[in-house]
XYZ file of C-alpha atoms in Angstrom:
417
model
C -45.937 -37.109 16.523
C -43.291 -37.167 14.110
C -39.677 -38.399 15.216
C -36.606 -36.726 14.498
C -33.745 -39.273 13.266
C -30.519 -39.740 15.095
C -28.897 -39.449 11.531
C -30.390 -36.337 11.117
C -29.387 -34.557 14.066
C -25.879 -35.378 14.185
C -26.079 -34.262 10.335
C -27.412 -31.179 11.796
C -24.726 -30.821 14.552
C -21.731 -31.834 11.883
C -23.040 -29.169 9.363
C -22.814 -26.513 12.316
C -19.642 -27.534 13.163
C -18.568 -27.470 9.807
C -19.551 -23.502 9.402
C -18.342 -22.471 12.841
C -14.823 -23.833 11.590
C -15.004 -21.868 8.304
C -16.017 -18.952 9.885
C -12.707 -19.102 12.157
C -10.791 -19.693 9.247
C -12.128 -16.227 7.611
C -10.472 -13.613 9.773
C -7.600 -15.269 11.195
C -5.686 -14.863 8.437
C -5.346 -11.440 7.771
C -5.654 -10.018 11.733
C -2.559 -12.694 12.519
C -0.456 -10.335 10.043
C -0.610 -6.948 12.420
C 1.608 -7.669 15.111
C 4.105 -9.383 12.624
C 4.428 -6.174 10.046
C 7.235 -4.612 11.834
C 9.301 -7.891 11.770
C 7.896 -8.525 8.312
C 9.221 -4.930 6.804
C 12.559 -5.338 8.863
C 13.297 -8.853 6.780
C 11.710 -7.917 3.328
C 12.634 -4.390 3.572
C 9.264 -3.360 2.870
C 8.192 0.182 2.718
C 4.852 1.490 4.793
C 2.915 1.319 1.930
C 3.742 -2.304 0.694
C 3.306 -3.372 4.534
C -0.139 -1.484 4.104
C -0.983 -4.318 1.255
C -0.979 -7.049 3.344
C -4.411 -5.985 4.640
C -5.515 -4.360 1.336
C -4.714 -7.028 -1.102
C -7.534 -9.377 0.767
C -10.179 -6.506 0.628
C -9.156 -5.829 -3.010
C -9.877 -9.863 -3.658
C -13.200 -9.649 -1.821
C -14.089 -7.130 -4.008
C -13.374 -9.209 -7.043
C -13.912 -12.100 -6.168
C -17.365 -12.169 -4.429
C -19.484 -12.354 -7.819
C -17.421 -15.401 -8.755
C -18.950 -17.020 -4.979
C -22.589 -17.529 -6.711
C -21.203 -18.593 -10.391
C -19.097 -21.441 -8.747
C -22.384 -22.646 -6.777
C -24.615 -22.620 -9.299
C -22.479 -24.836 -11.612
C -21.057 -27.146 -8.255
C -23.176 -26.470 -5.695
C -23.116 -24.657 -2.250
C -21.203 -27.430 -0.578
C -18.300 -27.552 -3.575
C -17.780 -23.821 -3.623
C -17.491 -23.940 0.380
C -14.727 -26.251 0.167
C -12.897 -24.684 -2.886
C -12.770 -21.711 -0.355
C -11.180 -23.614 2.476
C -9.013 -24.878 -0.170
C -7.855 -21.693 -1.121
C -7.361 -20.423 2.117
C -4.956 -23.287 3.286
C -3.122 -22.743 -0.087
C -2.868 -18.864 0.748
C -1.098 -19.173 4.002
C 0.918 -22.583 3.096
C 2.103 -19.705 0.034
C 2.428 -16.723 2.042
C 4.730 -18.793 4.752
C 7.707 -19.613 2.504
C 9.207 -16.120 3.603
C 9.731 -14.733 -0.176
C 8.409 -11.265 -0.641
C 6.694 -13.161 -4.067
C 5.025 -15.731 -2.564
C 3.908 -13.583 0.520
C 1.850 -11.203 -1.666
C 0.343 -14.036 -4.353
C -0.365 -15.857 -0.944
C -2.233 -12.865 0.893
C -4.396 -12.760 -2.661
C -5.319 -16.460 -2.888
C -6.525 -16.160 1.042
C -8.833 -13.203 0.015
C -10.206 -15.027 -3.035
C -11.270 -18.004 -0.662
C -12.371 -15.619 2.447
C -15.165 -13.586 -0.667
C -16.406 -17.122 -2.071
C -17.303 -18.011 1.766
C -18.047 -14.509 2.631
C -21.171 -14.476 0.211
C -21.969 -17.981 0.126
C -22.239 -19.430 4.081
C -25.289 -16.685 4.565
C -26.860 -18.638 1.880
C -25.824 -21.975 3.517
C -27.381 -20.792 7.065
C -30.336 -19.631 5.431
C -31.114 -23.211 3.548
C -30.265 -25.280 6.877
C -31.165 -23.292 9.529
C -34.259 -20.728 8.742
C -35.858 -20.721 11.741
C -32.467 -20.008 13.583
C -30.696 -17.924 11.148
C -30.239 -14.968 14.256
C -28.508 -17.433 16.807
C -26.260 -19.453 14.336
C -25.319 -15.581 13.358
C -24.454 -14.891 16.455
C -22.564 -17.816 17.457
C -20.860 -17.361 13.710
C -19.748 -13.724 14.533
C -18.803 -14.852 17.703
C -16.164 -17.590 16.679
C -14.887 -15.312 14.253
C -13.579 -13.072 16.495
C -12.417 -15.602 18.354
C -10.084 -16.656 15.387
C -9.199 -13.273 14.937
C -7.908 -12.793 18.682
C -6.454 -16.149 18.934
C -4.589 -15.385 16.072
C -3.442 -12.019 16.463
C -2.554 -12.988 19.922
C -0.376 -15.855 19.323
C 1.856 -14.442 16.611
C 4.471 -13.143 18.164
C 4.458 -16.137 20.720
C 5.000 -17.899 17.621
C 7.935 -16.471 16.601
C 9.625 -17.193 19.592
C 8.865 -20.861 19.312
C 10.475 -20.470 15.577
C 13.877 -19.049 17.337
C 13.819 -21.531 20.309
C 13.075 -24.689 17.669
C 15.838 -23.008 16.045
C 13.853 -22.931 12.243
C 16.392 -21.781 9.972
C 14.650 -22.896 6.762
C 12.188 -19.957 6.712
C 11.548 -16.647 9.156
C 10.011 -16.647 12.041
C 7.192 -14.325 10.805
C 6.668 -16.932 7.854
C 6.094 -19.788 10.847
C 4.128 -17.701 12.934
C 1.910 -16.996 9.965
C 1.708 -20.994 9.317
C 0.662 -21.720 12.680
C -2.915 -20.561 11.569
C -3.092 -23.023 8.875
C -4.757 -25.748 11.419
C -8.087 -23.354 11.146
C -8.424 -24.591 7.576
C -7.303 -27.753 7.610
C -9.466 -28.793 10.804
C -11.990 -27.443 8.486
C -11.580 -29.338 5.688
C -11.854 -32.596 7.237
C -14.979 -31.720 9.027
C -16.481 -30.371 5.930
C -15.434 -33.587 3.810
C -19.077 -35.479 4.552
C -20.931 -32.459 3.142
C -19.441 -33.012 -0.417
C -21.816 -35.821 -1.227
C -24.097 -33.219 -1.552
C -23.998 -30.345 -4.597
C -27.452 -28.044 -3.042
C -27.594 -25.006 -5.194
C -27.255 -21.299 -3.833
C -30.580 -19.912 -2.391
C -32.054 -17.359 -5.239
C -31.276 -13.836 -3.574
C -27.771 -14.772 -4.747
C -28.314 -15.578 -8.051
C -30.236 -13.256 -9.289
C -29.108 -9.960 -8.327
C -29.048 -8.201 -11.700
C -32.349 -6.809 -11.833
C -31.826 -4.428 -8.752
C -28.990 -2.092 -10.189
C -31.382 0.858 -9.683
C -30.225 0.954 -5.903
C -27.030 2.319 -7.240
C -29.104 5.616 -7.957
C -30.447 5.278 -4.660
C -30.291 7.781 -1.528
C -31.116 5.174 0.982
C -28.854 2.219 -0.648
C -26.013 4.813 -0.501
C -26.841 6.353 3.066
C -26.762 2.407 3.694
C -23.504 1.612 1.716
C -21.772 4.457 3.402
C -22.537 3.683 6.786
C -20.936 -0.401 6.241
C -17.787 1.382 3.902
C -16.740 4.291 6.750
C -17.085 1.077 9.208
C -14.949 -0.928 7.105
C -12.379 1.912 6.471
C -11.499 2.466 10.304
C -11.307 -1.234 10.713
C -9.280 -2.389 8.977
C -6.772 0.138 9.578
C -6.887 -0.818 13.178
C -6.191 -4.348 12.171
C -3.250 -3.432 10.623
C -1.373 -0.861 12.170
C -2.548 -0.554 15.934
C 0.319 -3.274 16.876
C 2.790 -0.717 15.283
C 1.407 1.966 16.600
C 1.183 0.299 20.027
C 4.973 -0.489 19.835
C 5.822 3.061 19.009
C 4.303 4.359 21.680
C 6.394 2.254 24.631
C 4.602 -1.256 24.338
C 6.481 -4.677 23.813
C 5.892 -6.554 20.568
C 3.789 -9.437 22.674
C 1.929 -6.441 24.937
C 0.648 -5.174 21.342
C -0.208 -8.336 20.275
C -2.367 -9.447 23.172
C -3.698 -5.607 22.708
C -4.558 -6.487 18.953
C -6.132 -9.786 19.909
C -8.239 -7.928 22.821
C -9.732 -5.532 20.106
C -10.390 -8.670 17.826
C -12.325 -10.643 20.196
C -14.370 -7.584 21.410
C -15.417 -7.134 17.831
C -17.416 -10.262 18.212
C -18.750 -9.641 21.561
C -21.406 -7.472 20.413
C -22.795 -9.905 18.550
C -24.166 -11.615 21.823
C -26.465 -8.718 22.720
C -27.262 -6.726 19.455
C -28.411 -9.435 17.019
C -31.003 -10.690 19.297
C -32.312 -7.572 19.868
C -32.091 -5.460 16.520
C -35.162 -6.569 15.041
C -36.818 -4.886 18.480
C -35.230 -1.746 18.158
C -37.044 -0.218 15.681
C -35.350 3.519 15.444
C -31.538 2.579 15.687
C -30.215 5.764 15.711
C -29.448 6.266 18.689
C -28.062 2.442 19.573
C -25.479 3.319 15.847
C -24.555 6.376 17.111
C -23.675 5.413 20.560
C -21.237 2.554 18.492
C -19.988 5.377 16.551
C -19.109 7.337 19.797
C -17.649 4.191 21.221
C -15.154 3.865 18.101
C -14.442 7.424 18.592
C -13.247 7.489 21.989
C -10.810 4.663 21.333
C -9.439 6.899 18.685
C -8.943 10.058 20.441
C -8.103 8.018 23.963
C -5.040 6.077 22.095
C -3.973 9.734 20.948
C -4.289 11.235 24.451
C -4.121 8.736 26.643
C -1.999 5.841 25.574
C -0.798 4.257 28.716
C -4.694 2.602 28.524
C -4.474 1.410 25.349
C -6.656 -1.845 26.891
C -8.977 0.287 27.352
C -9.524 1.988 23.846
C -9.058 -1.614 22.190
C -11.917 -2.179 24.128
C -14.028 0.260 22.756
C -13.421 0.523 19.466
C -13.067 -3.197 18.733
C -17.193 -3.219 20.420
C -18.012 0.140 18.464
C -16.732 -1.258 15.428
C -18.287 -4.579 15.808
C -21.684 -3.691 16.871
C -21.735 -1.341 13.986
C -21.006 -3.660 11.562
C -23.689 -5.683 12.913
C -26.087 -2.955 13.238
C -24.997 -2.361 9.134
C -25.664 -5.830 8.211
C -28.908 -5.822 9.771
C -30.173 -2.083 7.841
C -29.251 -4.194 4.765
C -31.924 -6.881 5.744
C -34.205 -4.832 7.783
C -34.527 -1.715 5.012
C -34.911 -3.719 1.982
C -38.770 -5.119 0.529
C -37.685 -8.488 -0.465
C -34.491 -11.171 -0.510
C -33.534 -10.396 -4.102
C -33.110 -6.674 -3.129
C -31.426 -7.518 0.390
C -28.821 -9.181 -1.603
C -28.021 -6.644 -4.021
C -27.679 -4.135 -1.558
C -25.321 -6.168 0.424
C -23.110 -6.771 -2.524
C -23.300 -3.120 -3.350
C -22.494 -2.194 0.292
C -20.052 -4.785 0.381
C -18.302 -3.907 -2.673
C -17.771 -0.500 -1.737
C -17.058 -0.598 1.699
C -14.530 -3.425 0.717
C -12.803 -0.436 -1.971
C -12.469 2.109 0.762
C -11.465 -0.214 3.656
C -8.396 -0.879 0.922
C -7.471 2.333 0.644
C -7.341 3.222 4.635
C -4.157 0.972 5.569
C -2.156 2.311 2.515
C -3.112 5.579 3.059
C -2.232 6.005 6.792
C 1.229 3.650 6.327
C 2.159 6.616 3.354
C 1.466 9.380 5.886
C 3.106 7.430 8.700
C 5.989 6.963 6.781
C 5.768 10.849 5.913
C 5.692 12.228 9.021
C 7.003 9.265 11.180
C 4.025 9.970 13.787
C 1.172 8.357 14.277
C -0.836 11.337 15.587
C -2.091 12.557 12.088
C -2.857 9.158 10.953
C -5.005 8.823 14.231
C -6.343 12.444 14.177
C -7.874 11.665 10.280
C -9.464 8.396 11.471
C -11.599 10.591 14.146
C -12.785 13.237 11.347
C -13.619 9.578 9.447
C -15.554 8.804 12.370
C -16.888 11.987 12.544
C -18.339 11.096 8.443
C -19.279 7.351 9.787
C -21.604 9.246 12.666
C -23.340 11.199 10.102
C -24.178 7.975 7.845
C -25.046 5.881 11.133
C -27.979 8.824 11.846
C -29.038 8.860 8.150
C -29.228 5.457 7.361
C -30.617 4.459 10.875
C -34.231 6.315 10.140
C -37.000 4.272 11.285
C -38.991 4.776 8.439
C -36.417 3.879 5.569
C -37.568 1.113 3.768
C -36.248 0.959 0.082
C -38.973 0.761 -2.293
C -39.437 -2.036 -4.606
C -37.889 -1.752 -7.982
C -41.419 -0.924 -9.792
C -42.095 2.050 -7.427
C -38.691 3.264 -7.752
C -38.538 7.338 -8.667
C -34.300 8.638 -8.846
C -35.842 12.434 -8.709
C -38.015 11.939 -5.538
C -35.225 10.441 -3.861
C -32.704 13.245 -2.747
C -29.236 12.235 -1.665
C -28.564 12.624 2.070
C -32.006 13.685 2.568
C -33.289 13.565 6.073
């Protein structure tokens, strides 16, 4: 019987600490910005719709950015492109902290260009290292990213105060509070430092993704696409505005925050139950819609209801979640080979990524407009209302995308049921 090394397994357990850290350093930075916007418009004098960009600019840099992620490894290698990410990211926020209107906007860019090199690269990584595993280390990986997210989204305006009481004159306190994440990365950094002896190419279904571009004429891919973009859309709204919204409707600026952070780490939480169990479930419509529903009662409960705003956090932040899990999974689950998988995932990606942009903008404009939140909220339920419909049609049992060479556009009927 064969022996595993020492070396080898605290290798192992370095290299999985290494991606757990990256993965907390992916969401952090842009769900820490929420419960700061109010104090961030106040001192820049920043209109809804630039406040809006703080969130959009990152999904606008994942968009562009993510075909760069498999260039970089194939000329460096998975382990150099991994830590040119973290590099950017702790660049980003050491940028966006200097409290200039400038530098807060090229900063919020530079973190999105280093969150869509990891984004497409560390399900490559897990793959390589950990194939027999690749459903627990997912797990554990959405897991800590939501704990990032809530950790970070909880402690921002706590860090502000620290700012005033240290009495930190040389930049605002927004600008520290948004610093204080910058440990994520550099933590990071050091633990990924061993891996850079090696240069391990990407795994193929990243590299060659060209010879798929039929799924853009696709029912399926776009049923698919849909489902992830609508997800995306109401998301990342949430992540930007619910603290504002909160604080509008009677709550403190630290109530809010915790509030944010609750949503954030329920977002992960599904990740405990559904992954395990999705390649069981073999007609998922009913498990998407009931995430669809979930998403929609948090909606319509913070417009009726919002003295138990815990409550709807709660639910949508698990609604969303699980459905972007349940999303991610179609993409592997519905696709006949690795080399397709991929392609649709940067397809679905790549939209959803467009739309989500447009949703924070969108509902700061009519915000701004009508200085209520209710129609903002009221046109995220009809969205949900769209997302529900996708969830059904992409959830089929029996979709599974055909291989390029059996491919036929006219058989395939868009929205067809």
């Amino acid at each position: 019987m064969t022996q595993v090394q020492p070396s080898r397994i605290n290798n192992t357990a370095f290299l999985l600490f290494g991606i757990l850290l990256i993965a907390i350093s992916l969401r952090s930075p842009i769900t820490g910005v929420g419960p700061l916007l109010d104090l961030i418009r106040d001192q820049l004098n920043l209109s809804a719709t630039q406040a809006g960009m703080l969130t959009t600019l990152p999904l606008l840099a994942f968009a562009i950015f993510s075909p760069v992620a498999s260039k970089l490894a194939r000329k460096h290698g998975l382990e150099h492109a991994l830590m040119t990410s973290l590099i950017l990211v702790l660049t980003g926020i050491t940028m966006r902290s200097l409290g200039s209107t400038t530098t807060l906007f090229i900063g919020t860019v530079t973190i999105g260009a280093g969150i869509a090199i990891a984004n497409v690269l560390l399900p490559s990584l897990m793959k390589r290292d950990f194939p027999n595993k690749v459903t627990t280390i997912t797990s554990i990986y959405v897991l800590m990213m939501g704990v990032g997210s809530a950790l970070s989204a909880s402690l921002a305006i706590p860090m502000t105060h620290v700012a005033d009481t240290l009495a930190i004159s040389y930049i605002p306190n927004w600008a520290f509070a948004l610093g204080g994440i910058v440990i994520f990365p550099i933590i990071a950094i050091l633990v990924w430092l061993p891996q850079m002896r090696n240069h391990t190419p990407p795994t193929a279904d990243i590299t060659e993704l060209d010879s798929h571009s039929y799924l853009w004429r696709s029912t399926q891919a776009w049923q698919i696409t849909l489902f992830l973009a609508f997800n995306s859309f109401l998301m990342y709204i949430f992540i930007s505005w619910l603290p504002t919204i909160l604080v509008d409707k009677g709550y403190s600026h630290e109530q809010a925050g915790v509030i944010h952070g609750l949503l954030q780490l329920f977002t992960a939480v599904p990740a405990i139950v559904l992954i395990p169990l999705m390649s069981r479930i073999q007609d998922k419509r009913l498990l998407s819609l009931s995430l669809t529903l979930l998403v929609f009662t948090g909606i319509t409960g913070l417009i009726i209801a919002p003295s138990l705003a815990i409550l709807w956090a709660m639910l949508f932040g698990f609604g969303a979640g699980g459905g972007f899990i349940v999303a991610l999974a179609l993409i592997s689950l519905r696709t006949s080979d690795a080399h397709q998988a991929a392609t649709l995932s940067g397809m679905a990606q790549f939209l959803g990524y467009l739309l989500a942009a447009t949703g924070p903008i969108m509902m700061g404009a009519i915000h701004e407009q009508m200085q209520s939140w209710t129609l903002p909220l009221i046109i995220c339920a009809l969205s949900n209302v769209l997302w529900s419909i996708f969830a059904l049609l992409a959830s089929k049992s029996d979709i599974i995308l055909p291989p390029k060479k059996s491919f036929h556009s006219k058989s395939d009927n868009f929205l067809s049921t």
